Coordinates of N, CA and C in Angstrom, one line a residue:
M135 N 35.0 -92.1 -160.3 CA 34.3 -90.8 -160.0 C 34.8 -90.3 -158.7
T136 N 35.1 -89.0 -158.6 CA 35.7 -88.4 -157.4 C 34.5 -87.9 -156.6
A137 N 34.6 -88.3 -155.3 CA 33.5 -87.9 -154.4 C 33.7 -86.4 -154.1
T138 N 32.5 -85.7 -154.0 CA 32.5 -84.3 -153.7 C 32.0 -84.1 -152.3
K139 N 32.5 -83.1 -151.6 CA 32.0 -82.8 -150.3 C 30.7 -82.1 -150.4
P140 N 29.8 -82.2 -149.4 CA 28.5 -81.5 -149.4 C 28.8 -80.0 -149.4
L141 N 27.9 -79.3 -150.0 CA 28.1 -77.8 -150.1 C 28.1 -77.2 -148.7
D142 N 27.5 -77.8 -147.7 CA 27.4 -77.1 -146.4 C 28.4 -77.6 -145.5
A143 N 29.5 -78.4 -146.0 CA 30.5 -78.9 -145.1 C 31.2 -77.8 -144.3
P144 N 31.6 -76.6 -144.9 CA 32.2 -75.6 -144.1 C 31.3 -75.1 -142.9
D145 N 30.0 -75.0 -143.2 CA 29.0 -74.5 -142.2 C 29.0 -75.6 -141.1
D146 N 29.0 -76.9 -141.5 CA 28.9 -77.9 -140.5 C 30.2 -77.9 -139.6
R147 N 31.3 -77.6 -140.2 CA 32.5 -77.5 -139.4 C 32.5 -76.3 -138.4
R148 N 32.0 -75.2 -138.9 CA 31.8 -74.0 -138.0 C 30.9 -74.3 -136.9
R149 N 29.8 -74.9 -137.2 CA 28.8 -75.3 -136.1 C 29.4 -76.2 -135.1
S150 N 30.2 -77.2 -135.6 CA 30.8 -78.2 -134.7 C 31.9 -77.5 -133.8
K151 N 32.6 -76.6 -134.4 CA 33.6 -75.9 -133.6 C 33.0 -75.0 -132.6
A152 N 31.9 -74.3 -133.0 CA 31.2 -73.4 -132.0 C 30.6 -74.3 -130.9
R153 N 30.1 -75.5 -131.2 CA 29.6 -76.3 -130.2 C 30.6 -76.8 -129.2
R154 N 31.8 -77.1 -129.7 CA 32.9 -77.5 -128.8 C 33.4 -76.4 -127.9
T155 N 33.4 -75.1 -128.5 CA 33.8 -74.0 -127.7 C 32.8 -73.7 -126.6
R156 N 31.6 -73.8 -127.0 CA 30.5 -73.5 -126.0 C 30.6 -74.6 -124.9
D157 N 30.7 -75.8 -125.2 CA 30.8 -76.9 -124.2 C 32.0 -76.7 -123.4
A158 N 33.2 -76.3 -123.9 CA 34.4 -76.1 -123.2 C 34.2 -75.0 -122.1
L159 N 33.5 -73.9 -122.5 CA 33.3 -72.8 -121.6 C 32.3 -73.2 -120.5
A160 N 31.2 -74.0 -120.9 CA 30.3 -74.4 -119.9 C 30.9 -75.4 -118.9
T161 N 31.8 -76.3 -119.4 CA 32.5 -77.2 -118.5 C 33.4 -76.5 -117.6
A162 N 34.1 -75.5 -118.1 CA 35.1 -74.7 -117.3 C 34.3 -74.0 -116.2
A163 N 33.2 -73.4 -116.5 CA 32.4 -72.6 -115.5 C 31.9 -73.6 -114.4
C164 N 31.4 -74.7 -114.8 CA 30.9 -75.7 -113.8 C 32.1 -76.1 -112.9
D165 N 33.2 -76.4 -113.5 CA 34.3 -76.9 -112.7 C 34.8 -75.8 -111.7
L166 N 34.9 -74.6 -112.2 CA 35.4 -73.5 -111.3 C 34.4 -73.1 -110.2
F167 N 33.1 -73.2 -110.5 CA 32.1 -72.9 -109.5 C 32.2 -73.9 -108.4
L168 N 32.5 -75.2 -108.7 CA 32.6 -76.2 -107.7 C 33.9 -76.2 -107.0
E169 N 35.0 -75.8 -107.7 CA 36.3 -75.7 -107.1 C 36.6 -74.5 -106.2
L170 N 36.1 -73.3 -106.8 CA 36.4 -72.1 -106.1 C 35.2 -71.4 -105.4
G171 N 34.0 -71.8 -105.9 CA 32.8 -71.1 -105.5 C 32.4 -70.0 -106.4
P172 N 31.2 -69.7 -106.5 CA 30.7 -68.7 -107.5 C 31.4 -67.3 -107.3
A173 N 31.5 -66.9 -106.0 CA 32.1 -65.6 -105.8 C 33.5 -65.4 -106.3
A174 N 34.3 -66.5 -106.2 CA 35.7 -66.4 -106.6 C 35.9 -66.7 -108.0
T175 N 34.9 -67.2 -108.7 CA 35.0 -67.5 -110.1 C 34.8 -66.2 -111.0
T176 N 35.7 -66.0 -111.9 CA 35.5 -64.8 -112.7 C 35.3 -65.3 -114.2
V177 N 34.8 -64.4 -115.0 CA 34.6 -64.7 -116.4 C 36.0 -64.9 -117.0
E178 N 37.0 -64.1 -116.6 CA 38.3 -64.3 -117.2 C 38.9 -65.7 -116.8
A179 N 38.6 -66.1 -115.6 CA 39.1 -67.5 -115.2 C 38.5 -68.6 -116.0
V180 N 37.2 -68.4 -116.3 CA 36.5 -69.4 -117.1 C 37.0 -69.4 -118.5
A181 N 37.3 -68.2 -119.1 CA 37.8 -68.2 -120.5 C 39.2 -68.8 -120.5
D182 N 40.0 -68.5 -119.5 CA 41.4 -69.1 -119.4 C 41.3 -70.6 -119.3
R183 N 40.4 -71.1 -118.5 CA 40.3 -72.6 -118.3 C 39.9 -73.2 -119.6
A184 N 39.1 -72.5 -120.4 CA 38.6 -73.1 -121.7 C 39.6 -72.8 -122.8
D185 N 40.7 -72.0 -122.5 CA 41.7 -71.6 -123.5 C 41.1 -70.8 -124.6
V186 N 40.3 -69.8 -124.2 CA 39.8 -68.9 -125.2 C 39.9 -67.5 -124.6
T187 N 39.6 -66.5 -125.4 CA 39.7 -65.1 -124.9 C 38.4 -64.7 -124.2
R188 N 38.5 -63.6 -123.5 CA 37.3 -63.0 -122.8 C 36.3 -62.6 -123.8
R189 N 36.7 -62.1 -125.0 CA 35.8 -61.7 -126.0 C 35.1 -62.9 -126.6
T190 N 35.8 -64.0 -126.7 CA 35.1 -65.2 -127.2 C 34.0 -65.7 -126.2
F191 N 34.3 -65.6 -124.9 CA 33.3 -65.9 -123.9 C 32.0 -65.1 -124.1
S192 N 32.2 -63.8 -124.4 CA 31.0 -62.9 -124.6 C 30.2 -63.2 -125.8
R193 N 30.8 -64.0 -126.8 CA 30.0 -64.4 -127.9 C 29.0 -65.4 -127.6
Y194 N 29.2 -66.2 -126.5 CA 28.3 -67.3 -126.1 C 27.5 -67.0 -124.9
F195 N 28.0 -66.3 -124.0 CA 27.3 -66.1 -122.7 C 27.3 -64.7 -122.2
T196 N 26.3 -64.3 -121.5 CA 26.3 -62.9 -120.9 C 26.9 -62.9 -119.5
G197 N 27.1 -64.1 -118.9 CA 27.7 -64.1 -117.6 C 28.1 -65.5 -117.2
K198 N 28.9 -65.6 -116.1 CA 29.4 -66.8 -115.6 C 28.3 -67.8 -115.2
E199 N 27.3 -67.3 -114.6 CA 26.2 -68.2 -114.1 C 25.5 -68.8 -115.3
E200 N 25.3 -68.1 -116.4 CA 24.6 -68.6 -117.6 C 25.5 -69.7 -118.2
A201 N 26.8 -69.5 -118.1 CA 27.8 -70.5 -118.7 C 27.7 -71.8 -117.8
A202 N 27.7 -71.6 -116.5 CA 27.7 -72.8 -115.6 C 26.5 -73.6 -115.8
L203 N 25.4 -73.0 -116.2 CA 24.1 -73.6 -116.3 C 23.7 -73.9 -117.7
D204 N 24.6 -73.9 -118.6 CA 24.3 -74.1 -120.0 C 23.7 -75.4 -120.2
F205 N 24.0 -76.4 -119.4 CA 23.4 -77.7 -119.6 C 21.9 -77.7 -119.3
V206 N 21.5 -76.8 -118.5 CA 20.0 -76.7 -118.2 C 19.3 -76.2 -119.5
R207 N 19.9 -75.2 -120.1 CA 19.3 -74.6 -121.3 C 19.3 -75.7 -122.4
R208 N 20.4 -76.4 -122.6 CA 20.5 -77.4 -123.6 C 19.4 -78.5 -123.4
D209 N 19.3 -79.0 -122.1 CA 18.3 -80.0 -121.9 C 16.9 -79.5 -122.0
G210 N 16.7 -78.3 -121.7 CA 15.4 -77.7 -122.0 C 15.0 -77.7 -123.5
D211 N 16.0 -77.4 -124.3 CA 15.8 -77.4 -125.7 C 15.5 -78.8 -126.2
R212 N 16.2 -79.8 -125.6 CA 16.0 -81.2 -126.0 C 14.6 -81.7 -125.6
I213 N 14.1 -81.3 -124.4 CA 12.8 -81.7 -124.0 C 11.7 -81.1 -124.9
N214 N 11.9 -79.8 -125.3 CA 11.0 -79.2 -126.2 C 11.0 -79.8 -127.6
A215 N 12.1 -80.2 -128.1 CA 12.2 -80.9 -129.4 C 11.5 -82.3 -129.3
L216 N 11.6 -83.0 -128.2 CA 11.0 -84.3 -128.0 C 9.4 -84.0 -127.9
L217 N 9.1 -83.0 -127.2 CA 7.6 -82.7 -127.0 C 7.0 -82.4 -128.3
R218 N 7.7 -81.6 -129.2 CA 7.2 -81.2 -130.5 C 7.0 -82.5 -131.4
A219 N 7.8 -83.5 -131.1 CA 7.7 -84.7 -132.0 C 6.7 -85.8 -131.5
R220 N 6.1 -85.5 -130.3 CA 5.1 -86.5 -129.8 C 3.8 -86.5 -130.7
P221 N 3.1 -87.7 -130.7 CA 1.9 -87.8 -131.5 C 0.9 -86.7 -131.2
V222 N 0.3 -86.1 -132.2 CA -0.6 -85.0 -132.0 C -1.8 -85.3 -131.1
A223 N -2.3 -86.6 -131.2 CA -3.5 -87.0 -130.5 C -3.2 -87.2 -129.0
E224 N -1.9 -87.3 -128.6 CA -1.6 -87.6 -127.3 C -1.9 -86.4 -126.4
P225 N -2.6 -86.6 -125.2 CA -2.9 -85.5 -124.3 C -1.6 -84.7 -123.9
P226 N -1.6 -83.4 -123.8 CA -0.4 -82.6 -123.5 C 0.4 -83.1 -122.3
L227 N -0.3 -83.4 -121.2 CA 0.4 -83.8 -120.0 C 1.2 -85.1 -120.2
L228 N 0.5 -86.0 -120.9 CA 1.2 -87.3 -121.2 C 2.3 -87.1 -122.2
A229 N 2.1 -86.2 -123.1 CA 3.2 -85.9 -124.1 C 4.4 -85.3 -123.4
Y230 N 4.2 -84.3 -122.5 CA 5.3 -83.7 -121.8 C 6.0 -84.8 -121.0
R231 N 5.3 -85.6 -120.3 CA 5.9 -86.7 -119.5 C 6.7 -87.6 -120.3
A232 N 6.2 -88.0 -121.5 CA 6.9 -88.9 -122.4 C 8.2 -88.2 -122.9
A233 N 8.1 -87.0 -123.2 CA 9.3 -86.2 -123.7 C 10.4 -86.2 -122.6
V234 N 10.0 -86.0 -121.4 CA 10.9 -86.0 -120.3 C 11.5 -87.4 -120.1
R235 N 10.7 -88.4 -120.2 CA 11.2 -89.8 -120.1 C 12.2 -90.1 -121.2
D236 N 11.9 -89.7 -122.5 CA 12.8 -90.0 -123.6 C 14.1 -89.3 -123.4
W237 N 14.1 -88.0 -122.8 CA 15.3 -87.3 -122.6 C 16.1 -88.0 -121.5
L238 N 15.5 -88.4 -120.4 CA 16.2 -89.0 -119.3 C 16.8 -90.4 -119.7
T239 N 16.2 -91.1 -120.6 CA 16.7 -92.4 -120.9 C 17.5 -92.5 -122.2
D240 N 17.8 -91.4 -122.8 CA 18.6 -91.4 -124.1 C 20.0 -91.8 -123.8
R241 N 20.4 -93.0 -124.3 CA 21.8 -93.4 -124.0 C 22.8 -92.9 -125.1
R242 N 22.3 -92.5 -126.2 CA 23.2 -92.0 -127.3 C 23.7 -90.6 -126.9
D243 N 22.8 -89.8 -126.3 CA 23.2 -88.4 -125.9 C 22.7 -88.2 -124.5
P244 N 23.3 -88.7 -123.5 CA 22.8 -88.7 -122.1 C 22.6 -87.2 -121.7
P245 N 21.6 -87.0 -120.9 CA 21.4 -85.6 -120.3 C 22.6 -85.2 -119.5
W246 N 22.8 -83.9 -119.5 CA 24.0 -83.4 -118.8 C 24.1 -83.6 -117.3
H247 N 22.9 -83.7 -116.7 CA 23.0 -83.9 -115.2 C 23.6 -85.2 -114.8
V248 N 23.8 -86.2 -115.7 CA 24.4 -87.4 -115.3 C 25.9 -87.3 -115.3
R249 N 26.4 -86.2 -115.8 CA 27.9 -86.1 -115.8 C 28.4 -85.9 -114.3
P250 N 29.7 -86.2 -114.1 CA 30.2 -86.1 -112.8 C 30.0 -84.7 -112.2
R251 N 29.6 -84.6 -111.0 CA 29.5 -83.4 -110.2 C 28.3 -82.5 -110.6
M252 N 27.5 -82.9 -111.5 CA 26.3 -82.1 -111.9 C 25.3 -82.0 -110.7
R253 N 25.2 -83.1 -110.0 CA 24.3 -83.1 -108.8 C 24.8 -82.0 -107.8
A254 N 26.1 -81.9 -107.6 CA 26.6 -80.9 -106.7 C 26.3 -79.5 -107.2
L255 N 26.4 -79.3 -108.5 CA 26.1 -78.0 -109.1 C 24.7 -77.6 -108.9
L256 N 23.8 -78.6 -109.1 CA 22.3 -78.3 -108.9 C 22.0 -78.0 -107.5
A257 N 22.7 -78.7 -106.6 CA 22.5 -78.4 -105.1 C 23.0 -77.0 -104.8
L258 N 24.0 -76.5 -105.5 CA 24.5 -75.2 -105.3 C 23.5 -74.1 -105.7
V259 N 22.7 -74.5 -106.7 CA 21.7 -73.5 -107.2 C 20.8 -73.0 -106.0
D260 N 20.5 -73.8 -105.1 CA 19.6 -73.4 -104.0 C 20.2 -72.5 -103.0
T261 N 21.5 -72.4 -103.0 CA 22.2 -71.6 -102.0 C 22.9 -70.4 -102.5
E262 N 22.9 -70.2 -103.8 CA 23.6 -69.0 -104.4 C 22.5 -68.2 -105.2
P263 N 22.2 -67.0 -104.7 CA 21.1 -66.2 -105.3 C 21.3 -65.9 -106.8
A264 N 22.6 -65.6 -107.2 CA 22.8 -65.2 -108.6 C 22.6 -66.5 -109.5
L265 N 23.1 -67.6 -109.0 CA 23.0 -68.8 -109.7 C 21.5 -69.3 -109.8
F266 N 20.8 -69.1 -108.7 CA 19.4 -69.4 -108.7 C 18.6 -68.5 -109.7
A267 N 18.9 -67.3 -109.7 CA 18.2 -66.3 -110.7 C 18.5 -66.8 -112.1
A268 N 19.7 -67.1 -112.4 CA 20.1 -67.6 -113.8 C 19.3 -68.9 -114.1
Y269 N 19.3 -69.8 -113.1 CA 18.5 -71.0 -113.3 C 17.1 -70.8 -113.6
Q270 N 16.5 -69.9 -112.9 CA 15.0 -69.6 -113.1 C 14.8 -69.0 -114.4
R271 N 15.7 -68.1 -114.9 CA 15.5 -67.4 -116.2 C 15.6 -68.5 -117.3
I272 N 16.6 -69.4 -117.2 CA 16.7 -70.4 -118.2 C 15.5 -71.3 -118.2
R273 N 15.0 -71.7 -117.0 CA 13.9 -72.6 -116.9 C 12.6 -71.9 -117.4
V274 N 12.4 -70.7 -117.1 CA 11.2 -69.9 -117.6 C 11.2 -69.9 -119.1
D275 N 12.4 -69.6 -119.7 CA 12.5 -69.5 -121.2 C 12.1 -70.8 -121.8
A276 N 12.6 -71.9 -121.2 CA 12.2 -73.3 -121.8 C 10.7 -73.5 -121.6
Q277 N 10.2 -73.2 -120.5 CA 8.7 -73.4 -120.3 C 7.9 -72.5 -121.2
E278 N 8.3 -71.3 -121.5 CA 7.5 -70.5 -122.5 C 7.5 -71.2 -123.8
E279 N 8.6 -71.8 -124.2 CA 8.6 -72.5 -125.5 C 7.7 -73.7 -125.4
S280 N 7.7 -74.4 -124.3 CA 6.8 -75.6 -124.1 C 5.4 -75.1 -124.2
I281 N 5.0 -74.0 -123.6 CA 3.7 -73.5 -123.7 C 3.2 -73.2 -125.1
R282 N 4.1 -72.7 -125.9 CA 3.8 -72.4 -127.3 C 3.5 -73.7 -128.0
I283 N 4.4 -74.7 -127.7 CA 4.2 -76.0 -128.4 C 2.9 -76.7 -128.0
V284 N 2.5 -76.6 -126.7 CA 1.3 -77.2 -126.3 C 0.1 -76.5 -126.9
A285 N 0.2 -75.1 -127.0 CA -0.9 -74.4 -127.6 C -1.1 -74.8 -129.0
E286 N 0.0 -75.0 -129.7 CA -0.1 -75.4 -131.1 C -0.8 -76.8 -131.2
R287 N -0.4 -77.7 -130.3 CA -1.0 -79.0 -130.3 C -2.5 -79.0 -130.0
L288 N -2.9 -78.0 -129.2 CA -4.4 -77.9 -128.8 C -5.1 -77.0 -129.8
G289 N -4.4 -76.4 -130.7 CA -5.0 -75.5 -131.7 C -5.6 -74.3 -131.0
T290 N -4.9 -73.7 -130.1 CA -5.4 -72.6 -129.3 C -4.4 -71.5 -129.2
D291 N -4.8 -70.4 -128.5 CA -3.9 -69.2 -128.3 C -3.4 -69.2 -126.9
A292 N -2.0 -69.3 -126.8 CA -1.4 -69.4 -125.5 C -1.7 -68.2 -124.6
L293 N -2.0 -67.0 -125.3 CA -2.2 -65.8 -124.5 C -3.6 -65.7 -124.0
G294 N -4.6 -66.4 -124.6 CA -6.0 -66.3 -124.2 C -6.5 -67.5 -123.6
D295 N -5.8 -68.6 -123.7 CA -6.3 -69.9 -123.1 C -5.3 -70.3 -122.0
V296 N -5.8 -70.6 -120.8 CA -4.9 -70.9 -119.7 C -4.4 -72.4 -119.7
R297 N -5.0 -73.2 -120.5 CA -4.7 -74.6 -120.5 C -3.2 -74.9 -120.8
P298 N -2.6 -74.4 -121.9 CA -1.2 -74.7 -122.2 C -0.3 -74.3 -121.0
A299 N -0.5 -73.1 -120.4 CA 0.4 -72.7 -119.3 C 0.1 -73.6 -118.1
A300 N -1.1 -74.0 -117.8 CA -1.4 -74.8 -116.7 C -0.8 -76.2 -116.8
V301 N -0.9 -76.8 -118.0 CA -0.3 -78.1 -118.2 C 1.3 -78.0 -118.1
V302 N 1.9 -77.1 -118.7 CA 3.3 -77.0 -118.7 C 3.8 -76.7 -117.3
D303 N 3.2 -75.7 -116.6 CA 3.7 -75.3 -115.3 C 3.6 -76.5 -114.3
A304 N 2.5 -77.3 -114.5 CA 2.4 -78.5 -113.6 C 3.4 -79.5 -113.9
A305 N 3.5 -79.9 -115.2 CA 4.5 -80.9 -115.7 C 5.9 -80.5 -115.4
A306 N 6.3 -79.3 -115.7 CA 7.7 -78.8 -115.5 C 7.9 -78.7 -114.0
G307 N 6.9 -78.3 -113.2 CA 7.1 -78.2 -111.8 C 7.4 -79.5 -111.2
I308 N 6.8 -80.6 -111.6 CA 7.1 -81.9 -111.1 C 8.5 -82.3 -111.4
L309 N 9.0 -82.0 -112.6 CA 10.4 -82.3 -113.0 C 11.4 -81.5 -112.1
V310 N 11.1 -80.2 -111.9 CA 12.0 -79.4 -111.0 C 12.0 -80.0 -109.6
A311 N 10.8 -80.4 -109.1 CA 10.8 -80.9 -107.7 C 11.6 -82.2 -107.6
A312 N 11.5 -83.1 -108.6 CA 12.3 -84.3 -108.6 C 13.8 -84.0 -108.7
L313 N 14.2 -83.0 -109.5 CA 15.6 -82.7 -109.6 C 16.1 -82.2 -108.3
R314 N 15.3 -81.4 -107.6 CA 15.8 -80.9 -106.3 C 16.0 -82.0 -105.3
V315 N 15.1 -82.9 -105.2 CA 15.2 -84.1 -104.3 C 16.5 -84.9 -104.7
W316 N 16.6 -85.1 -106.0 CA 17.8 -85.8 -106.5 C 19.1 -85.1 -106.2
A317 N 19.1 -83.8 -106.4 CA 20.4 -83.0 -106.1 C 20.7 -83.1 -104.6
R318 N 19.7 -83.0 -103.7 CA 20.0 -83.1 -102.3 C 20.4 -84.5 -101.8
G319 N 20.2 -85.5 -102.7 CA 20.6 -86.8 -102.4 C 22.1 -87.0 -102.2
A320 N 22.9 -86.0 -102.7 CA 24.4 -86.0 -102.5 C 24.8 -85.9 -101.1
E321 N 23.9 -85.1 -100.3 CA 24.3 -84.9 -98.9 C 23.4 -85.8 -98.0
H322 N 22.2 -86.1 -98.4 CA 21.3 -86.9 -97.6 C 20.9 -88.1 -98.3
D323 N 20.9 -89.2 -97.7 CA 20.6 -90.5 -98.3 C 19.1 -90.6 -98.6
S324 N 18.7 -90.0 -99.7 CA 17.2 -89.9 -100.0 C 16.8 -91.1 -100.8
G325 N 17.7 -91.9 -101.2 CA 17.3 -93.0 -102.1 C 17.0 -92.6 -103.5
A326 N 17.5 -91.4 -103.9 CA 17.1 -90.8 -105.1 C 18.2 -91.0 -106.2
G327 N 18.9 -92.1 -106.1 CA 20.0 -92.2 -107.1 C 19.6 -92.3 -108.5
D328 N 18.4 -92.9 -108.8 CA 17.9 -93.0 -110.2 C 17.0 -91.9 -110.5
L329 N 17.4 -90.9 -111.1 CA 16.6 -89.7 -111.4 C 15.4 -90.1 -112.3
A330 N 15.5 -91.0 -113.3 CA 14.4 -91.3 -114.1 C 13.3 -92.0 -113.3
A331 N 13.7 -92.9 -112.4 CA 12.6 -93.5 -111.6 C 12.0 -92.5 -110.6
L332 N 12.8 -91.5 -110.1 CA 12.3 -90.5 -109.2 C 11.3 -89.6 -110.0
V333 N 11.6 -89.3 -111.2 CA 10.7 -88.4 -112.0 C 9.4 -89.2 -112.3
E334 N 9.5 -90.5 -112.7 CA 8.3 -91.2 -113.0 C 7.4 -91.3 -111.7
G335 N 8.0 -91.5 -110.6 CA 7.2 -91.6 -109.3 C 6.6 -90.2 -109.0
A336 N 7.2 -89.1 -109.3 CA 6.7 -87.8 -109.1 C 5.5 -87.6 -110.0
Y337 N 5.6 -88.0 -111.3 CA 4.4 -87.9 -112.2 C 3.3 -88.8 -111.8
D338 N 3.6 -90.0 -111.3 CA 2.5 -90.8 -110.8 C 1.8 -90.2 -109.6
A339 N 2.6 -89.5 -108.7 CA 2.0 -88.9 -107.6 C 1.0 -87.7 -108.1
L340 N 1.4 -87.0 -109.1 CA 0.6 -85.9 -109.6 C -0.7 -86.4 -110.2
T341 N -0.6 -87.5 -111.0 CA -1.8 -88.0 -111.7 C -2.8 -88.6 -110.6
S342 N -2.2 -89.2 -109.6 CA -3.0 -89.8 -108.5 C -3.8 -88.7 -107.8
E343 N -3.1 -87.6 -107.5 CA -3.7 -86.5 -106.8 C -4.8 -85.9 -107.6
V344 N -4.6 -85.8 -108.9 CA -5.6 -85.2 -109.8 C -6.8 -86.1 -109.8
A345 N -6.6 -87.4 -109.9 CA -7.7 -88.4 -110.0 C -8.5 -88.3 -108.7
A346 N -7.8 -88.3 -107.6 CA -8.4 -88.3 -106.3 C -9.2 -87.0 -106.1
A347 N -8.7 -85.8 -106.5 CA -9.4 -84.6 -106.4 C -10.6 -84.5 -107.3
T348 N -10.5 -85.1 -108.5 CA -11.6 -85.1 -109.4 C -12.7 -86.0 -108.8
A349 N -12.4 -87.1 -108.3 CA -13.4 -88.0 -107.7 C -14.1 -87.4 -106.5
H350 N -13.3 -86.7 -105.7 CA -13.8 -86.0 -104.5 C -14.8 -84.9 -105.0
S351 N -14.4 -84.1 -106.0 CA -15.2 -83.0 -106.5 C -16.5 -83.5 -107.0
T352 N -16.5 -84.6 -107.8 CA -17.7 -85.2 -108.3 C -18.6 -85.7 -107.2
T353 N -18.1 -86.3 -106.2 CA -18.9 -86.8 -105.1 C -19.5 -85.7 -104.3
T354 N -18.8 -84.6 -104.1 CA -19.3 -83.5 -103.4 C -20.4 -82.8 -104.1
E355 N -20.3 -82.7 -105.5 CA -21.3 -82.0 -106.3 C -22.6 -82.8 -106.3
E356 N -22.5 -84.2 -106.2 CA -23.7 -85.0 -106.2 C -24.4 -84.9 -104.9

């Protein structure tokens, strides 16, 4: 019997090629930002480094900053996919924390920030306004999706119930804080070499503060 190829094989090949092209552009943008600086990096230079045309660049990204930070968008998508897969009965804050832990410790598809020079790029975000703006936009988009997922888990309306936004903003804020400390470790010996451990410590600090505040509030009311 002659084996037949799946009907969607051509679509799979197109998706794979598109993924490779996008990754090549993102890598080129990252490298050029760190080699030349954001001001000296042009879209044309990114396209040339990735060996594609300017028109091809525009199919994937609206600007060079978005390309350089594509790893942030991708990791946000992965966190949301992991959050969506968490057990329904799990409290939202714990579910988000577990999703982040699974993302950080995935050895089959490691998060992009562990690649060489990603720490330097994240540190650059704090000093370059255009890069910071792009980073914030990507992060907000990911958090909006997280809020929708948490609202679904709670069986509520994200527009009328503050709980989904409160949980996500707190949980994602802890992750952002840990990433900033980790990124600055390139210049200052912060002892933050292990991002996964740093994030776990940050979440422990949040839950401890919440527990202490709750106990204090209860005592005061009595």
